[in-house]
Coordinates of C-alpha atoms and ligand atoms in Angstrom, one line a residue:
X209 CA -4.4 -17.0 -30.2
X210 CA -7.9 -16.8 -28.1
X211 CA -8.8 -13.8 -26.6
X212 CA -11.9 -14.8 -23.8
X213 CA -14.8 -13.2 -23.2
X214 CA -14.8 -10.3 -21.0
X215 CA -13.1 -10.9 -17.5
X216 CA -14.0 -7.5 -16.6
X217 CA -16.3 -5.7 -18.7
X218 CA -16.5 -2.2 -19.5
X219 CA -19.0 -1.1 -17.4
X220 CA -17.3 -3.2 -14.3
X221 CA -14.0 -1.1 -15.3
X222 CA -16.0 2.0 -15.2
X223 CA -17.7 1.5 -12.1
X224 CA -14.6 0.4 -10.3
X225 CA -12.5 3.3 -12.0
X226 CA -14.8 5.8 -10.2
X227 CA -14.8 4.3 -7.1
X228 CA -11.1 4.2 -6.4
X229 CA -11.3 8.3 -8.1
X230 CA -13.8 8.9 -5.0
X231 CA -11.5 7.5 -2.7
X232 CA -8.2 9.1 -4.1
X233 CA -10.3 12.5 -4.4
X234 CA -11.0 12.2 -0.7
X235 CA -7.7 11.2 0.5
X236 CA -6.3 13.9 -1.3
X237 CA -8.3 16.8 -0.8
X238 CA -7.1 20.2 -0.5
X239 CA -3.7 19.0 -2.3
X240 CA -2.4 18.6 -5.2
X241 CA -1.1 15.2 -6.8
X242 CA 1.5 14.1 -9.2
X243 CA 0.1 10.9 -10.7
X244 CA 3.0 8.9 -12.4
X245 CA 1.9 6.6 -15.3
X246 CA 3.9 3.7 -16.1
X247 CA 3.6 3.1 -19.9
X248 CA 2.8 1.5 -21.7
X249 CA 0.3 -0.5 -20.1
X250 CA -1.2 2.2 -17.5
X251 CA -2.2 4.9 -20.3
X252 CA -5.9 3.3 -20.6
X253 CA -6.1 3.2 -16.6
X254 CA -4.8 6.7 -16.1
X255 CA -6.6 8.7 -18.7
X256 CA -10.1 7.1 -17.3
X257 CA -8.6 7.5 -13.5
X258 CA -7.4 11.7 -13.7
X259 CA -10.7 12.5 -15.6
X260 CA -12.3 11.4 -12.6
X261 CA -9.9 12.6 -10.0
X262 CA -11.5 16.1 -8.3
X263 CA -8.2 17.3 -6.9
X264 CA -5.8 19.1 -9.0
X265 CA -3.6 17.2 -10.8
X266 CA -0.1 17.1 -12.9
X267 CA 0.5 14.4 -15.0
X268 CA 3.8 12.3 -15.6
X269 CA 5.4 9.2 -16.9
X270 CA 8.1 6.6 -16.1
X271 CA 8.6 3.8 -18.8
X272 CA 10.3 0.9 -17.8
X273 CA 10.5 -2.8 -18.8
X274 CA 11.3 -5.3 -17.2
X275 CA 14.0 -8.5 -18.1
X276 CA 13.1 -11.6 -15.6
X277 CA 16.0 -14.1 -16.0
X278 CA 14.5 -16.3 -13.7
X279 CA 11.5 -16.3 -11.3
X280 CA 13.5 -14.5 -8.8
X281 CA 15.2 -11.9 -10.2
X282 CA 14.4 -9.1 -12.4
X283 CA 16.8 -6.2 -14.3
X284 CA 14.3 -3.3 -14.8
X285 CA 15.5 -1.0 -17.9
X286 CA 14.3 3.1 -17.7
X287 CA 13.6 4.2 -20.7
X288 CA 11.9 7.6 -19.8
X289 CA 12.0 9.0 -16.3
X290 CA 9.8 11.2 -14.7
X291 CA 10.9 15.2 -15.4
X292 CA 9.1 17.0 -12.8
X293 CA 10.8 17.6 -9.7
X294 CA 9.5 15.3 -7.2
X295 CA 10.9 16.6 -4.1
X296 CA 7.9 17.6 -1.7
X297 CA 5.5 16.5 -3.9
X298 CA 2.5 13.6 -3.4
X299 CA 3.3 11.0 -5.7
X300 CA 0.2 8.7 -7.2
X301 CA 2.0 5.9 -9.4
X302 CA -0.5 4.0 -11.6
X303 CA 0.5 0.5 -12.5
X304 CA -1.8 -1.8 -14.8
X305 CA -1.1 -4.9 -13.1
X306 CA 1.3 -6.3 -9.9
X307 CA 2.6 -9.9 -10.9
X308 CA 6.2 -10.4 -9.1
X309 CA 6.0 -7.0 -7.8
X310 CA 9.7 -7.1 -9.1
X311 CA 8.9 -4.1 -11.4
X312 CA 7.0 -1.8 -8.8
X313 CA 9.2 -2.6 -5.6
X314 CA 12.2 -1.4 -8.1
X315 CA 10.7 1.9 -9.1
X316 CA 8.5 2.6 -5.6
X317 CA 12.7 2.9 -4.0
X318 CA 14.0 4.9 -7.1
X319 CA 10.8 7.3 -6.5
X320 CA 11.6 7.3 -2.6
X321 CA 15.2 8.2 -3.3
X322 CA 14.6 11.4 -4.5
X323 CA 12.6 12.4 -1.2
X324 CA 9.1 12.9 -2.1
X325 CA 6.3 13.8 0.4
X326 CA 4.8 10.8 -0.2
X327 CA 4.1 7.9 -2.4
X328 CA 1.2 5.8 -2.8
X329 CA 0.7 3.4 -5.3
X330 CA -2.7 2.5 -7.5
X331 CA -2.8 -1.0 -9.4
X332 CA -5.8 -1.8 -11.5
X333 CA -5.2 -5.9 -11.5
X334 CA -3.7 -7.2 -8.6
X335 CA -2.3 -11.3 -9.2
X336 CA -1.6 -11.9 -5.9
X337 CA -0.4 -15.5 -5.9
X338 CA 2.3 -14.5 -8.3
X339 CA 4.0 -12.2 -5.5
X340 CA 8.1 -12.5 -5.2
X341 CA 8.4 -9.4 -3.5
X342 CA 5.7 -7.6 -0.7
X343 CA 4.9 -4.3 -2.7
X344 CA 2.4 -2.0 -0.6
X345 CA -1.1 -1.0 -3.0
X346 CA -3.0 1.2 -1.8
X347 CA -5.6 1.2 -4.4
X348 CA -6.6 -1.6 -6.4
X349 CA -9.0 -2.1 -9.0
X350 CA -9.9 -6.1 -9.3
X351 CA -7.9 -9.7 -7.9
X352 CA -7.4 -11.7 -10.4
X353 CA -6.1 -15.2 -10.5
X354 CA -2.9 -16.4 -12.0
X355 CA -4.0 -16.1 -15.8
X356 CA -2.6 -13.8 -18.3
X357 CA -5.0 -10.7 -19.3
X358 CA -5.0 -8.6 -22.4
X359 CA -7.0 -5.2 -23.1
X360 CA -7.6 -1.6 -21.4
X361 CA -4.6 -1.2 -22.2
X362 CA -2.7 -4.5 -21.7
X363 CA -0.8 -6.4 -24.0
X364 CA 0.2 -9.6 -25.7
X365 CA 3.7 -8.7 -27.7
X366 CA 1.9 -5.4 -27.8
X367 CA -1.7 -6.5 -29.3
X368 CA -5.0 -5.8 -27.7
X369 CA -3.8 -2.8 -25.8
X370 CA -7.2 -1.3 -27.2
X371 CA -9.6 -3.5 -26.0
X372 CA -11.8 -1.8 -23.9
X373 CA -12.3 -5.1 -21.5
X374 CA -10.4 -6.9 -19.9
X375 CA -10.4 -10.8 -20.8
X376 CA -8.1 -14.2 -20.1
X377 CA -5.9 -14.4 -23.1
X378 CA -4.5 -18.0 -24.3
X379 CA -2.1 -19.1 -26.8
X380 CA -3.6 -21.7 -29.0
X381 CA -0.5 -24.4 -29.9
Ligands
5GP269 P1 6.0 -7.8 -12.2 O1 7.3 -7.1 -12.2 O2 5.0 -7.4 -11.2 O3 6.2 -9.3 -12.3 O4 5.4 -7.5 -13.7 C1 4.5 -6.5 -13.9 C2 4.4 -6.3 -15.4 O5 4.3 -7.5 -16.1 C3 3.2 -5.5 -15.8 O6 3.4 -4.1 -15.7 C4 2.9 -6.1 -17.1 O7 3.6 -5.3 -18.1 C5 3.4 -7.5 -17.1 N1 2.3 -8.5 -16.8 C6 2.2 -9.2 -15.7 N2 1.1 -10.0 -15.8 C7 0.5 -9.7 -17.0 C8 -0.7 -10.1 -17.6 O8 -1.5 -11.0 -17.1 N3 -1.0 -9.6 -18.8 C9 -0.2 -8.6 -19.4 N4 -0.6 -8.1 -20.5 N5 0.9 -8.2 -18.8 C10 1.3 -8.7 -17.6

């Protein structure tokens, strides 16, 4: 197993984390947000992303995972749903990355079904080219091409979650 060097480094990450704060902060201001995490891989994002958020905030989490049978279709599991009352409220949902979309498109309509205010959705990777299903991002941290990324908070069978870059991780055979 070969982690790469640094895709994104830390001070890239950091940069970019308080740029997309700046912009939530000033779409936001004079409300309140609920900013939804989706674990595991968003803690990292999230805890760098609210510290720099200047609007009031209230914290939450959805875990899910997702089982893709085949390219096209995906059976996403909950495993812990958000507990704050969502009705009325202006929802932030932090994703680490967007592959399929399968896994955001499915819990963007459960969040809609229960009628909140809004919903806008922040990524920090973005793999376009790997897109099933048209998901809309409103923030995004970094493109990346189709490789598969460990670190700030992303995994390989749950390893290198604490990395605190982001770098091209290959399977050695
Ligand atoms: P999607 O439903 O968009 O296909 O899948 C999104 C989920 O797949 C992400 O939340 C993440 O858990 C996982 N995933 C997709 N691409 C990568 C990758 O390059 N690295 C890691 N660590 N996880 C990925």
């Amino acid at each position: 197993m070969v982690v790469g060097k640094p895709l994104f480094t830390v001070e890239q990450i950091q940069h970019r984390v308080r740029e997309i704060a700046d912009a939530i902060s000033s779409d936001y201001e004079g409300k309140d947000i609920l900013v939804v995490g989706i674990l595991r891989g968003a803690f990292m994002f999230m805890s760098d992303l609210v510290r720099a958020i200047k609007v009031p905030v209230v914290i939450d989490f959805i875990i899910a995972s997702s089982y893709v049978k085949t390219d096209s279709t995906g059976e996403i599991k909950i495993h812990y749903d958000i507990r704050e009352d969502i009705a009325d409220k202006d929802i932030l949902l932090i994703e680490d990355i967007v592959d399929t979309g399968v896994t955001l498109n499915h819990l963007r309509e459960r969040i809609l079904a229960r009628r909140p205010k809004s919903l806008k959705i922040c990524a920090l990777l973005d793999k376009k080219e790997r897109r099933l299903v048209d998901v809309p991002l409103d923030y995004v941290g970094f493109d990346i091409p189709d490789e598969f990324v460990v670190g700030y908070g992303l995994d390989y069978d749950n390893n290198f979650r604490n990395l605190p870059y982001i770098a091209i991780f290959k399977k050695t055979v």
